[in-house]
Amino acid sequence: MSSPENPILSISRVEAVYNGAIAALHGVHLSVAKGDIVALLGSNGAGKTTLLRAVSNLLPAERGAVTAGRILFDGKDVSRTNPSHLVRQGLVQVLEGRHCFRSLTVEENLFTGALGRPSSRAGVQAELERVYALFPRLAEKRRTRSGLTSGGEQQMTAIGRGLMSRPKLFVLDEPSMGLAPLIVDEIFSALKRLNRDEGLSILVAEQNSAVALKYADRATVLENGKSVLEGSAADLRQRADIKTYYLGGAPLPPQHFPKETAA
Ligand code: ATP
């Protein structure tokens, strides 16, 4: 695997288990260069969520643990930092399932992303306007309770709240899940704009390989907890076999199995 010289995130040889017994990751490698969008692809149960939990040091909360390897965010070992500190340092994650406080309005939800971060009122207001510029439909729904908004609007709210925490590395777990293709495109093009205009680094786990490869710079494919393929999104888009072999299709014939990626 090609390793960028100064990655914002570097994952090497990571192994992880749940309940001290169930192995979920077996030597995973992945790097995110500053300013890149990296897609983490894989079918159900491939280990994407587990890897993202490991990145934000959230596995202990799930009775899980990283048992080998290491994960460096901006050069620092994430296992030594608690999850809320990681957020303050700029490692911000939007968890799977578009978590919003359903009884709070869209705007109140967005405000919660700015809590715990020293910022002036004007600074928070400017952040809010930035989120509304990115997702104009949130501005229209700012006074609506999140529980009454659509699935797409809830996902935008969850993403907006993450942005209010001022990420340096923005990590998203399946933002497309359960959403209509047009909304998925709207969300991914907003992320791409942030990446292009502000240099935001992004790691996004997706089962929807078509949309992820359309917007990402690079991608890593996980299968059964192993990183089995890594490359530029442009190259992987050409590979018609990816979907068939790695993302819920037929098992891969041995002669086509690429060499496991190395650090
Ligand atoms: P999906 O897209 O379905 O969420 P995924 O690629 O994110 O899949 P994971 O959720 O990371 O995959 O699951 C990887 C493996 O770890 C699976 O075998 C799963 O059953 C197991 N696993 C995930 N979460 C837990 C947990 N909290 N406790 C025990 N095992 C878990």
mmCIF file of N, CA, C and O in Angstrom, residues 117-209:
data_model
loop_
_atom_site.group_PDB
_atom_site.id
_atom_site.type_symbol
_atom_site.label_atom_id
_atom_site.label_comp_id
_atom_site.label_asym_id
_atom_site.label_seq_id
_atom_site.Cartn_x
_atom_site.Cartn_y
_atom_site.Cartn_z
ATOM 1 N N ARG A 117 -16.041 23.262 23.186
ATOM 2 C CA ARG A 117 -14.946 23.826 22.379
ATOM 3 C C ARG A 117 -14.946 25.322 22.652
ATOM 4 O O ARG A 117 -15.993 25.961 22.542
ATOM 5 N N PRO A 118 -13.785 25.878 23.041
ATOM 6 C CA PRO A 118 -13.784 27.299 23.320
ATOM 7 C C PRO A 118 -14.087 28.082 22.038
ATOM 8 O O PRO A 118 -13.422 27.892 21.033
ATOM 9 N N SER A 119 -15.149 28.884 22.095
ATOM 10 C CA SER A 119 -15.513 29.629 20.893
ATOM 11 C C SER A 119 -16.436 30.771 21.282
ATOM 12 O O SER A 119 -17.272 30.616 22.182
ATOM 13 N N SER A 120 -16.277 31.896 20.623
ATOM 14 C CA SER A 120 -17.138 33.035 20.927
ATOM 15 C C SER A 120 -18.517 32.789 20.320
ATOM 16 O O SER A 120 -18.682 31.937 19.440
ATOM 17 N N ARG A 121 -19.498 33.563 20.788
ATOM 18 C CA ARG A 121 -20.845 33.456 20.232
ATOM 19 C C ARG A 121 -20.829 33.722 18.725
ATOM 20 O O ARG A 121 -21.457 33.009 17.944
ATOM 21 N N ALA A 122 -20.046 34.744 18.359
ATOM 22 C CA ALA A 122 -19.968 35.097 16.932
ATOM 23 C C ALA A 122 -19.316 33.971 16.140
ATOM 24 O O ALA A 122 -19.720 33.673 14.999
ATOM 25 N N GLY A 123 -18.339 33.323 16.776
ATOM 26 C CA GLY A 123 -17.652 32.206 16.106
ATOM 27 C C GLY A 123 -18.621 31.066 15.846
ATOM 28 O O GLY A 123 -18.647 30.492 14.742
ATOM 29 N N VAL A 124 -19.437 30.743 16.859
ATOM 30 C CA VAL A 124 -20.404 29.652 16.708
ATOM 31 C C VAL A 124 -21.431 30.023 15.635
ATOM 32 O O VAL A 124 -21.821 29.191 14.810
ATOM 33 N N GLN A 125 -21.859 31.282 15.648
ATOM 34 C CA GLN A 125 -22.842 31.731 14.661
ATOM 35 C C GLN A 125 -22.271 31.593 13.238
ATOM 36 O O GLN A 125 -22.970 31.162 12.314
ATOM 37 N N ALA A 126 -20.999 31.926 13.106
ATOM 38 C CA ALA A 126 -20.361 31.819 11.783
ATOM 39 C C ALA A 126 -20.306 30.356 11.331
ATOM 40 O O ALA A 126 -20.536 30.044 10.151
ATOM 41 N N GLU A 127 -20.031 29.466 12.303
ATOM 42 C CA GLU A 127 -20.008 28.021 11.980
ATOM 43 C C GLU A 127 -21.383 27.562 11.511
ATOM 44 O O GLU A 127 -21.521 26.775 10.573
ATOM 45 N N LEU A 128 -22.389 28.065 12.213
ATOM 46 C CA LEU A 128 -23.767 27.686 11.894
ATOM 47 C C LEU A 128 -24.106 28.119 10.462
ATOM 48 O O LEU A 128 -24.664 27.342 9.677
ATOM 49 N N GLU A 129 -23.723 29.341 10.130
ATOM 50 C CA GLU A 129 -24.016 29.852 8.783
ATOM 51 C C GLU A 129 -23.276 29.033 7.730
ATOM 52 O O GLU A 129 -23.768 28.813 6.627
ATOM 53 N N ARG A 130 -22.080 28.571 8.104
ATOM 54 C CA ARG A 130 -21.293 27.749 7.179
ATOM 55 C C ARG A 130 -22.033 26.430 6.907
ATOM 56 O O ARG A 130 -22.120 25.975 5.764
ATOM 57 N N VAL A 131 -22.606 25.842 7.952
ATOM 58 C CA VAL A 131 -23.363 24.592 7.771
ATOM 59 C C VAL A 131 -24.614 24.862 6.929
ATOM 60 O O VAL A 131 -24.941 24.086 6.022
ATOM 61 N N TYR A 132 -25.291 25.972 7.176
ATOM 62 C CA TYR A 132 -26.498 26.286 6.401
ATOM 63 C C TYR A 132 -26.164 26.565 4.934
ATOM 64 O O TYR A 132 -26.963 26.251 4.042
ATOM 65 N N ALA A 133 -24.986 27.147 4.707
ATOM 66 C CA ALA A 133 -24.596 27.394 3.313
ATOM 67 C C ALA A 133 -24.353 26.065 2.598
ATOM 68 O O ALA A 133 -24.658 25.906 1.408
ATOM 69 N N LEU A 134 -23.839 25.122 3.355
ATOM 70 C CA LEU A 134 -23.549 23.803 2.779
ATOM 71 C C LEU A 134 -24.825 23.002 2.542
ATOM 72 O O LEU A 134 -24.970 22.317 1.523
ATOM 73 N N PHE A 135 -25.732 23.075 3.506
ATOM 74 C CA PHE A 135 -26.997 22.331 3.421
ATOM 75 C C PHE A 135 -28.172 23.309 3.585
ATOM 76 O O PHE A 135 -28.743 23.419 4.683
ATOM 77 N N PRO A 136 -28.549 24.004 2.517
ATOM 78 C CA PRO A 136 -29.595 25.034 2.629
ATOM 79 C C PRO A 136 -30.899 24.491 3.206
ATOM 80 O O PRO A 136 -31.624 25.215 3.892
ATOM 81 N N ARG A 137 -31.190 23.201 2.987
ATOM 82 C CA ARG A 137 -32.469 22.720 3.524
ATOM 83 C C ARG A 137 -32.465 22.663 5.057
ATOM 84 O O ARG A 137 -33.516 22.671 5.673
ATOM 85 N N LEU A 138 -31.279 22.653 5.673
ATOM 86 C CA LEU A 138 -31.243 22.717 7.144
ATOM 87 C C LEU A 138 -31.624 24.119 7.630
ATOM 88 O O LEU A 138 -32.221 24.268 8.693
ATOM 89 N N ALA A 139 -31.257 25.128 6.845
ATOM 90 C CA ALA A 139 -31.642 26.495 7.227
ATOM 91 C C ALA A 139 -33.165 26.609 7.222
ATOM 92 O O ALA A 139 -33.762 27.204 8.126
ATOM 93 N N GLU A 140 -33.790 26.007 6.222
ATOM 94 C CA GLU A 140 -35.265 26.054 6.154
ATOM 95 C C GLU A 140 -35.900 25.341 7.338
ATOM 96 O O GLU A 140 -36.967 25.716 7.803
ATOM 97 N N LYS A 141 -35.237 24.289 7.823
ATOM 98 C CA LYS A 141 -35.814 23.470 8.904
ATOM 99 C C LYS A 141 -35.215 23.794 10.272
ATOM 100 O O LYS A 141 -35.374 23.017 11.207
ATOM 101 N N ARG A 142 -34.529 24.920 10.386
ATOM 102 C CA ARG A 142 -33.767 25.174 11.611
ATOM 103 C C ARG A 142 -34.628 25.119 12.878
ATOM 104 O O ARG A 142 -34.139 24.740 13.938
ATOM 105 N N ARG A 143 -35.902 25.500 12.766
ATOM 106 C CA ARG A 143 -36.758 25.500 13.966
ATOM 107 C C ARG A 143 -37.599 24.219 14.100
ATOM 108 O O ARG A 143 -38.440 24.110 14.972
ATOM 109 N N THR A 144 -37.401 23.278 13.205
ATOM 110 C CA THR A 144 -38.177 22.025 13.256
ATOM 111 C C THR A 144 -37.463 20.999 14.135
ATOM 112 O O THR A 144 -36.226 20.908 14.100
ATOM 113 N N ARG A 145 -38.247 20.276 14.902
ATOM 114 C CA ARG A 145 -37.633 19.201 15.690
ATOM 115 C C ARG A 145 -37.039 18.159 14.758
ATOM 116 O O ARG A 145 -37.690 17.744 13.789
ATOM 117 N N SER A 146 -35.844 17.688 15.097
ATOM 118 C CA SER A 146 -35.154 16.751 14.194
ATOM 119 C C SER A 146 -35.952 15.479 13.955
ATOM 120 O O SER A 146 -35.920 14.915 12.862
ATOM 121 N N GLY A 147 -36.684 15.051 14.986
ATOM 122 C CA GLY A 147 -37.479 13.830 14.845
ATOM 123 C C GLY A 147 -38.551 13.949 13.774
ATOM 124 O O GLY A 147 -39.080 12.936 13.305
ATOM 125 N N LEU A 148 -38.872 15.180 13.380
ATOM 126 C CA LEU A 148 -39.913 15.392 12.369
ATOM 127 C C LEU A 148 -39.315 15.662 10.981
ATOM 128 O O LEU A 148 -40.042 15.918 10.034
ATOM 129 N N THR A 149 -37.995 15.615 10.876
ATOM 130 C CA THR A 149 -37.386 15.860 9.562
ATOM 131 C C THR A 149 -37.125 14.525 8.849
ATOM 132 O O THR A 149 -37.193 13.454 9.464
ATOM 133 N N SER A 150 -36.830 14.612 7.553
ATOM 134 C CA SER A 150 -36.629 13.388 6.753
ATOM 135 C C SER A 150 -35.302 12.721 7.121
ATOM 136 O O SER A 150 -34.430 13.339 7.762
ATOM 137 N N GLY A 151 -35.135 11.499 6.657
ATOM 138 C CA GLY A 151 -33.887 10.773 6.903
ATOM 139 C C GLY A 151 -32.679 11.529 6.357
ATOM 140 O O GLY A 151 -31.632 11.616 7.004
ATOM 141 N N GLY A 152 -32.835 12.108 5.167
ATOM 142 C CA GLY A 152 -31.734 12.860 4.560
ATOM 143 C C GLY A 152 -31.395 14.091 5.387
ATOM 144 O O GLY A 152 -30.220 14.413 5.600
ATOM 145 N N GLU A 153 -32.439 14.768 5.869
ATOM 146 C CA GLU A 153 -32.196 15.967 6.691
ATOM 147 C C GLU A 153 -31.553 15.586 8.028
ATOM 148 O O GLU A 153 -30.697 16.312 8.535
ATOM 149 N N GLN A 154 -31.925 14.435 8.561
ATOM 150 C CA GLN A 154 -31.296 13.991 9.816
ATOM 151 C C GLN A 154 -29.813 13.670 9.580
ATOM 152 O O GLN A 154 -28.967 13.975 10.414
ATOM 153 N N GLN A 155 -29.533 13.072 8.429
ATOM 154 C CA GLN A 155 -28.116 12.781 8.143
ATOM 155 C C GLN A 155 -27.346 14.089 7.971
ATOM 156 O O GLN A 155 -26.222 14.232 8.457
ATOM 157 N N MET A 156 -27.953 15.064 7.285
ATOM 158 C CA MET A 156 -27.295 16.367 7.117
ATOM 159 C C MET A 156 -27.087 17.040 8.481
ATOM 160 O O MET A 156 -26.065 17.684 8.721
ATOM 161 N N THR A 157 -28.072 16.886 9.363
ATOM 162 C CA THR A 157 -27.945 17.472 10.703
ATOM 163 C C THR A 157 -26.786 16.816 11.453
ATOM 164 O O THR A 157 -25.969 17.501 12.086
ATOM 165 N N ALA A 158 -26.715 15.495 11.369
ATOM 166 C CA ALA A 158 -25.618 14.787 12.054
ATOM 167 C C ALA A 158 -24.267 15.224 11.487
ATOM 168 O O ALA A 158 -23.302 15.442 12.231
ATOM 169 N N ILE A 159 -24.207 15.390 10.167
ATOM 170 C CA ILE A 159 -22.951 15.833 9.543
ATOM 171 C C ILE A 159 -22.653 17.283 9.944
ATOM 172 O O ILE A 159 -21.526 17.632 10.301
ATOM 173 N N GLY A 160 -23.695 18.122 9.914
ATOM 174 C CA GLY A 160 -23.529 19.525 10.292
ATOM 175 C C GLY A 160 -23.036 19.649 11.727
ATOM 176 O O GLY A 160 -22.151 20.453 12.032
ATOM 177 N N ARG A 161 -23.600 18.826 12.595
ATOM 178 C CA ARG A 161 -23.170 18.877 14.005
ATOM 179 C C ARG A 161 -21.685 18.500 14.104
ATOM 180 O O ARG A 161 -20.929 19.117 14.839
ATOM 181 N N GLY A 162 -21.284 17.493 13.331
ATOM 182 C CA GLY A 162 -19.859 17.119 13.313
ATOM 183 C C GLY A 162 -18.997 18.278 12.830
ATOM 184 O O GLY A 162 -17.941 18.554 13.391
ATOM 185 N N LEU A 163 -19.464 18.975 11.816
ATOM 186 C CA LEU A 163 -18.679 20.094 11.279
ATOM 187 C C LEU A 163 -18.552 21.235 12.284
ATOM 188 O O LEU A 163 -17.555 21.951 12.296
ATOM 189 N N MET A 164 -19.584 21.384 13.126
ATOM 190 C CA MET A 164 -19.535 22.429 14.159
ATOM 191 C C MET A 164 -18.395 22.170 15.157
ATOM 192 O O MET A 164 -17.996 23.060 15.890
ATOM 193 N N SER A 165 -17.894 20.925 15.210
ATOM 194 C CA SER A 165 -16.768 20.598 16.097
ATOM 195 C C SER A 165 -15.426 20.895 15.434
ATOM 196 O O SER A 165 -14.381 20.559 15.975
ATOM 197 N N ARG A 166 -15.471 21.481 14.254
ATOM 198 C CA ARG A 166 -14.248 21.899 13.546
ATOM 199 C C ARG A 166 -13.267 20.746 13.301
ATOM 200 O O ARG A 166 -12.139 20.747 13.811
ATOM 201 N N PRO A 167 -13.670 19.748 12.536
ATOM 202 C CA PRO A 167 -12.768 18.614 12.315
ATOM 203 C C PRO A 167 -11.546 18.954 11.473
ATOM 204 O O PRO A 167 -11.609 19.830 10.611
ATOM 205 N N LYS A 168 -10.459 18.228 11.764
ATOM 206 C CA LYS A 168 -9.308 18.216 10.834
ATOM 207 C C LYS A 168 -9.423 16.953 10.000
ATOM 208 O O LYS A 168 -9.078 16.921 8.840
ATOM 209 N N LEU A 169 -9.867 15.885 10.675
ATOM 210 C CA LEU A 169 -10.185 14.627 9.975
ATOM 211 C C LEU A 169 -11.643 14.314 10.286
ATOM 212 O O LEU A 169 -12.020 14.189 11.462
ATOM 213 N N PHE A 170 -12.430 14.222 9.230
ATOM 214 C CA PHE A 170 -13.862 13.970 9.398
ATOM 215 C C PHE A 170 -14.106 12.510 9.023
ATOM 216 O O PHE A 170 -13.786 12.098 7.893
ATOM 217 N N VAL A 171 -14.657 11.750 9.962
ATOM 218 C CA VAL A 171 -14.853 10.314 9.757
ATOM 219 C C VAL A 171 -16.359 10.053 9.713
ATOM 220 O O VAL A 171 -17.091 10.479 10.618
ATOM 221 N N LEU A 172 -16.800 9.372 8.666
ATOM 222 C CA LEU A 172 -18.251 9.141 8.525
ATOM 223 C C LEU A 172 -18.504 7.661 8.292
ATOM 224 O O LEU A 172 -17.837 7.028 7.457
ATOM 225 N N ASP A 173 -19.493 7.128 9.011
ATOM 226 C CA ASP A 173 -19.832 5.714 8.873
ATOM 227 C C ASP A 173 -21.136 5.570 8.084
ATOM 228 O O ASP A 173 -22.207 5.897 8.589
ATOM 229 N N GLU A 174 -21.023 5.128 6.846
ATOM 230 C CA GLU A 174 -22.160 4.876 5.955
ATOM 231 C C GLU A 174 -23.181 6.011 5.884
ATOM 232 O O GLU A 174 -24.366 5.811 6.197
ATOM 233 N N PRO A 175 -22.741 7.193 5.464
ATOM 234 C CA PRO A 175 -23.692 8.303 5.380
ATOM 235 C C PRO A 175 -24.817 8.061 4.381
ATOM 236 O O PRO A 175 -25.859 8.699 4.477
ATOM 237 N N SER A 176 -24.645 7.129 3.452
ATOM 238 C CA SER A 176 -25.683 6.912 2.431
ATOM 239 C C SER A 176 -26.787 5.967 2.896
ATOM 240 O O SER A 176 -27.797 5.816 2.212
ATOM 241 N N MET A 177 -26.590 5.343 4.048
ATOM 242 C CA MET A 177 -27.480 4.238 4.431
ATOM 243 C C MET A 177 -28.966 4.629 4.455
ATOM 244 O O MET A 177 -29.377 5.573 5.131
ATOM 245 N N GLY A 178 -29.740 3.926 3.672
ATOM 246 C CA GLY A 178 -31.189 4.108 3.673
ATOM 247 C C GLY A 178 -31.670 5.380 2.994
ATOM 248 O O GLY A 178 -32.843 5.722 3.106
ATOM 249 N N LEU A 179 -30.799 6.092 2.287
ATOM 250 C CA LEU A 179 -31.213 7.364 1.678
ATOM 251 C C LEU A 179 -31.344 7.237 0.162
ATOM 252 O O LEU A 179 -30.674 6.414 -0.477
ATOM 253 N N ALA A 180 -32.204 8.079 -0.404
ATOM 254 C CA ALA A 180 -32.428 8.063 -1.848
ATOM 255 C C ALA A 180 -31.167 8.560 -2.574
ATOM 256 O O ALA A 180 -30.435 9.410 -2.042
ATOM 257 N N PRO A 181 -30.917 8.037 -3.794
ATOM 258 C CA PRO A 181 -29.688 8.393 -4.521
ATOM 259 C C PRO A 181 -29.448 9.903 -4.656
ATOM 260 O O PRO A 181 -28.316 10.364 -4.513
ATOM 261 N N LEU A 182 -30.518 10.673 -4.885
ATOM 262 C CA LEU A 182 -30.315 12.123 -5.052
ATOM 263 C C LEU A 182 -29.796 12.775 -3.775
ATOM 264 O O LEU A 182 -28.938 13.661 -3.809
ATOM 265 N N ILE A 183 -30.324 12.330 -2.651
ATOM 266 C CA ILE A 183 -29.885 12.876 -1.350
ATOM 267 C C ILE A 183 -28.447 12.450 -1.074
ATOM 268 O O ILE A 183 -27.632 13.240 -0.583
ATOM 269 N N VAL A 184 -28.142 11.206 -1.417
ATOM 270 C CA VAL A 184 -26.780 10.712 -1.210
ATOM 271 C C VAL A 184 -25.801 11.573 -2.007
ATOM 272 O O VAL A 184 -24.759 11.990 -1.504
ATOM 273 N N ASP A 185 -26.159 11.887 -3.246
ATOM 274 C CA ASP A 185 -25.295 12.734 -4.065
ATOM 275 C C ASP A 185 -25.152 14.127 -3.463
ATOM 276 O O ASP A 185 -24.068 14.709 -3.483
ATOM 277 N N GLU A 186 -26.266 14.641 -2.952
ATOM 278 C CA GLU A 186 -26.232 15.980 -2.342
ATOM 279 C C GLU A 186 -25.245 15.979 -1.156
ATOM 280 O O GLU A 186 -24.442 16.903 -1.002
ATOM 281 N N ILE A 187 -25.299 14.933 -0.359
ATOM 282 C CA ILE A 187 -24.427 14.851 0.817
ATOM 283 C C ILE A 187 -22.965 14.699 0.398
ATOM 284 O O ILE A 187 -22.079 15.409 0.888
ATOM 285 N N PHE A 188 -22.713 13.782 -0.532
ATOM 286 C CA PHE A 188 -21.324 13.577 -0.948
ATOM 287 C C PHE A 188 -20.767 14.794 -1.672
ATOM 288 O O PHE A 188 -19.595 15.119 -1.516
ATOM 289 N N SER A 189 -21.601 15.486 -2.475
ATOM 290 C CA SER A 189 -21.006 16.664 -3.143
ATOM 291 C C SER A 189 -20.732 17.776 -2.144
ATOM 292 O O SER A 189 -19.758 18.513 -2.319
ATOM 293 N N ALA A 190 -21.528 17.861 -1.069
ATOM 294 C CA ALA A 190 -21.217 18.854 -0.026
ATOM 295 C C ALA A 190 -19.883 18.504 0.652
ATOM 296 O O ALA A 190 -19.037 19.384 0.887
ATOM 297 N N LEU A 191 -19.673 17.224 0.917
ATOM 298 C CA LEU A 191 -18.406 16.809 1.544
ATOM 299 C C LEU A 191 -17.238 17.105 0.608
ATOM 300 O O LEU A 191 -16.178 17.572 1.036
ATOM 301 N N LYS A 192 -17.448 16.847 -0.675
ATOM 302 C CA LYS A 192 -16.390 17.094 -1.652
ATOM 303 C C LYS A 192 -16.055 18.591 -1.713
ATOM 304 O O LYS A 192 -14.886 18.975 -1.824
ATOM 305 N N ARG A 193 -17.087 19.440 -1.633
ATOM 306 C CA ARG A 193 -16.843 20.898 -1.650
ATOM 307 C C ARG A 193 -15.993 21.318 -0.455
ATOM 308 O O ARG A 193 -15.062 22.098 -0.583
ATOM 309 N N LEU A 194 -16.333 20.773 0.718
ATOM 310 C CA LEU A 194 -15.548 21.106 1.915
ATOM 311 C C LEU A 194 -14.104 20.657 1.752
ATOM 312 O O LEU A 194 -13.170 21.352 2.152
ATOM 313 N N ASN A 195 -13.957 19.486 1.180
ATOM 314 C CA ASN A 195 -12.628 18.928 0.970
ATOM 315 C C ASN A 195 -11.829 19.810 -0.002
ATOM 316 O O ASN A 195 -10.676 20.162 0.252
ATOM 317 N N ARG A 196 -12.481 20.222 -1.071
ATOM 318 C CA ARG A 196 -11.801 21.019 -2.098
ATOM 319 C C ARG A 196 -11.526 22.439 -1.606
ATOM 320 O O ARG A 196 -10.435 22.964 -1.748
ATOM 321 N N ASP A 197 -12.521 23.053 -0.956
ATOM 322 C CA ASP A 197 -12.388 24.468 -0.596
ATOM 323 C C ASP A 197 -11.596 24.672 0.692
ATOM 324 O O ASP A 197 -10.950 25.683 0.881
ATOM 325 N N GLU A 198 -11.692 23.710 1.614
ATOM 326 C CA GLU A 198 -11.046 23.919 2.917
ATOM 327 C C GLU A 198 -9.961 22.900 3.202
ATOM 328 O O GLU A 198 -9.362 22.910 4.279
ATOM 329 N N GLY A 199 -9.780 21.958 2.291
ATOM 330 C CA GLY A 199 -8.740 20.940 2.502
ATOM 331 C C GLY A 199 -9.093 19.941 3.595
ATOM 332 O O GLY A 199 -8.203 19.283 4.149
ATOM 333 N N LEU A 200 -10.376 19.809 3.920
ATOM 334 C CA LEU A 200 -10.770 18.880 4.980
ATOM 335 C C LEU A 200 -10.439 17.440 4.571
ATOM 336 O O LEU A 200 -10.804 16.997 3.475
ATOM 337 N N SER A 201 -9.763 16.719 5.451
ATOM 338 C CA SER A 201 -9.460 15.300 5.197
ATOM 339 C C SER A 201 -10.655 14.472 5.640
ATOM 340 O O SER A 201 -11.253 14.743 6.694
ATOM 341 N N ILE A 202 -10.987 13.454 4.851
ATOM 342 C CA ILE A 202 -12.204 12.689 5.118
ATOM 343 C C ILE A 202 -11.922 11.188 4.986
ATOM 344 O O ILE A 202 -11.283 10.752 4.019
ATOM 345 N N LEU A 203 -12.427 10.424 5.959
ATOM 346 C CA LEU A 203 -12.429 8.960 5.856
ATOM 347 C C LEU A 203 -13.885 8.534 5.936
ATOM 348 O O LEU A 203 -14.567 8.826 6.922
ATOM 349 N N VAL A 204 -14.371 7.874 4.878
ATOM 350 C CA VAL A 204 -15.787 7.536 4.846
ATOM 351 C C VAL A 204 -15.982 6.049 4.563
ATOM 352 O O VAL A 204 -15.486 5.524 3.555
ATOM 353 N N ALA A 205 -16.671 5.373 5.495
ATOM 354 C CA ALA A 205 -16.980 3.954 5.290
ATOM 355 C C ALA A 205 -18.273 3.866 4.500
ATOM 356 O O ALA A 205 -19.230 4.594 4.777
ATOM 357 N N GLU A 206 -18.290 3.003 3.512
ATOM 358 C CA GLU A 206 -19.472 2.888 2.654
ATOM 359 C C GLU A 206 -19.655 1.479 2.124
ATOM 360 O O GLU A 206 -18.687 0.819 1.756
ATOM 361 N N GLN A 207 -20.907 1.050 2.071
ATOM 362 C CA GLN A 207 -21.218 -0.153 1.283
ATOM 363 C C GLN A 207 -21.512 0.241 -0.150
ATOM 364 O O GLN A 207 -21.411 -0.569 -1.064
ATOM 365 N N ASN A 208 -21.931 1.492 -0.328
ATOM 366 C CA ASN A 208 -22.252 1.995 -1.656
ATOM 367 C C ASN A 208 -20.946 2.389 -2.362
ATOM 368 O O ASN A 208 -20.520 3.543 -2.337
ATOM 369 N N SER A 209 -20.314 1.392 -2.979
ATOM 370 C CA SER A 209 -18.982 1.638 -3.554
ATOM 371 C C SER A 209 -19.053 2.612 -4.724
ATOM 372 O O SER A 209 -18.137 3.397 -4.944
#
